[in-house]
mmCIF file of C-alpha atoms in Angstrom:
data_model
loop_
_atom_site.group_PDB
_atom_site.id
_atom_site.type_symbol
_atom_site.label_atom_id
_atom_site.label_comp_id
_atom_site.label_asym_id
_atom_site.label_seq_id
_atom_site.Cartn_x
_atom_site.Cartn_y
_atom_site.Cartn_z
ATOM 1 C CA UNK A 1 -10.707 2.627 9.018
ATOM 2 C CA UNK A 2 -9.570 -0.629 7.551
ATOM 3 C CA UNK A 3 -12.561 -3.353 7.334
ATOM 4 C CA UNK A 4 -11.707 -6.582 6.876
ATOM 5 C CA UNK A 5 -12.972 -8.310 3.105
ATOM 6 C CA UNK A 6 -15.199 -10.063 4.999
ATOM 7 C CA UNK A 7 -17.077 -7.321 6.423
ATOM 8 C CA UNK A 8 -16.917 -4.784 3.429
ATOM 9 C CA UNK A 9 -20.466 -4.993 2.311
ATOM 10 C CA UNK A 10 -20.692 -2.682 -0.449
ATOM 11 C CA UNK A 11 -18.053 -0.431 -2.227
ATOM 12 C CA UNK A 12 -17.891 2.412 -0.297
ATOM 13 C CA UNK A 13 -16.413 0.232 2.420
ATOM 14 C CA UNK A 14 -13.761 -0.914 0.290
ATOM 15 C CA UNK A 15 -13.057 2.641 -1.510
ATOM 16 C CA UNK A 16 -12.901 3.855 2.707
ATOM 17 C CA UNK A 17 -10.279 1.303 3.211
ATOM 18 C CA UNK A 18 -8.226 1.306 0.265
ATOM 19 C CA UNK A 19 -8.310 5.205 0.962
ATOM 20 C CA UNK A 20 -6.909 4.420 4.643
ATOM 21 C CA UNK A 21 -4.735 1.708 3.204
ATOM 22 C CA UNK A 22 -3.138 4.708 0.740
ATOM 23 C CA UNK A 23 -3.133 7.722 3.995
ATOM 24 C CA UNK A 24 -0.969 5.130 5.848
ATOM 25 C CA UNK A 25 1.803 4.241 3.143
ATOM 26 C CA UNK A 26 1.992 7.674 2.643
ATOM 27 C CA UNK A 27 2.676 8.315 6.412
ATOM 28 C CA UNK A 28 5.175 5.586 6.715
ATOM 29 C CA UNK A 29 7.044 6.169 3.513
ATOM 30 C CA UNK A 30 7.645 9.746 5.222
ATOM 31 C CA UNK A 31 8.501 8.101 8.547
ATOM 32 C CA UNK A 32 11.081 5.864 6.349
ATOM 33 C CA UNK A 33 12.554 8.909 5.049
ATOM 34 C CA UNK A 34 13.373 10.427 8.857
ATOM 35 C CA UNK A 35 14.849 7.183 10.027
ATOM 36 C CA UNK A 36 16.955 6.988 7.129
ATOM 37 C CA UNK A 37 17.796 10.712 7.049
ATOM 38 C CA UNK A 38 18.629 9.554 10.872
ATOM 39 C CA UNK A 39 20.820 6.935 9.520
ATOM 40 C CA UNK A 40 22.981 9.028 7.401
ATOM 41 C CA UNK A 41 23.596 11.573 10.094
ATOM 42 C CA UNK A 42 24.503 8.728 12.564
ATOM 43 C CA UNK A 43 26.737 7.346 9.900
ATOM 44 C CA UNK A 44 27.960 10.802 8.709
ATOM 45 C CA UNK A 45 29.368 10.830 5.077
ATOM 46 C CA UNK A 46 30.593 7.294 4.624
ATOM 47 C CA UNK A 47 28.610 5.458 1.978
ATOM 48 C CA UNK A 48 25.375 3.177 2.461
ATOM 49 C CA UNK A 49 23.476 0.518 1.043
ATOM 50 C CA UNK A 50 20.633 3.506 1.249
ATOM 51 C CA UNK A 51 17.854 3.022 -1.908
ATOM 52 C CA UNK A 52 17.183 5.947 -3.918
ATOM 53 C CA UNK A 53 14.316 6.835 -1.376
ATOM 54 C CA UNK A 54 13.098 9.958 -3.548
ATOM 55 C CA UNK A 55 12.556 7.584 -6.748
ATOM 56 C CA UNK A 56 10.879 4.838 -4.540
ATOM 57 C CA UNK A 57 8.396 7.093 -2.658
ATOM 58 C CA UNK A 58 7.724 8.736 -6.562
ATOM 59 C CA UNK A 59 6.722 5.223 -7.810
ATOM 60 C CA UNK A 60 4.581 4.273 -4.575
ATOM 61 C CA UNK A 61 2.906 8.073 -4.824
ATOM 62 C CA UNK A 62 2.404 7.123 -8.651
ATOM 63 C CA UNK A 63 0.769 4.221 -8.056
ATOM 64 C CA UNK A 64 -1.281 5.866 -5.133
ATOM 65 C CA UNK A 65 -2.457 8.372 -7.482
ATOM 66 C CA UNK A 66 -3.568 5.794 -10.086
ATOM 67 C CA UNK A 67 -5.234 3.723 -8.040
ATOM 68 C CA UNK A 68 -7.586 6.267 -6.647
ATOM 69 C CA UNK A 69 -8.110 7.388 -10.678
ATOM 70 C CA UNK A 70 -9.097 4.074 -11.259
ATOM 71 C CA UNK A 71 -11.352 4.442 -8.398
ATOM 72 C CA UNK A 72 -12.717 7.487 -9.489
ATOM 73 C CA UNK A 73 -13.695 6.389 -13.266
ATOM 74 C CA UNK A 74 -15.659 3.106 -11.415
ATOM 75 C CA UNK A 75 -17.773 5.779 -9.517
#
């Protein structure tokens, strides 16, 4: 669950949402990919304005991963 600042009384609550914050840019970057996997079939071979989408999920997993380091070695 996400809890608003306002309501996160301790830390747990905000490691729990950052957590949920993470799980659901995960899930969307992967939803991303199948529209734009969607996109290229629809549009067959021609060329498109597509981003590298493997090198920009890489860099949002990176950070991901360091942020929940981080939030390890503050435990």
């Amino acid at each position: 669950m996400i809890r608003p600042l306002e309501y996160c009384e301790n830390t747990a609550h905000i490691a729990s949402s950052i957590d949920t914050i993470d799980a659901r840019i995960m899930e969307l970057l992967h939803l991303r990919e199948q529209y734009l996997a969607q996109k290229q079939r629809i549009l067959g071979e021609e060329e498109t304005d597509l981003v590298n989408l493997p090198e920009v999920n890489e860099e949002i997993q990176q950070l991901v991963q360091t942020n929940h380091s981080l939030q390890n070695e503050q435990k």
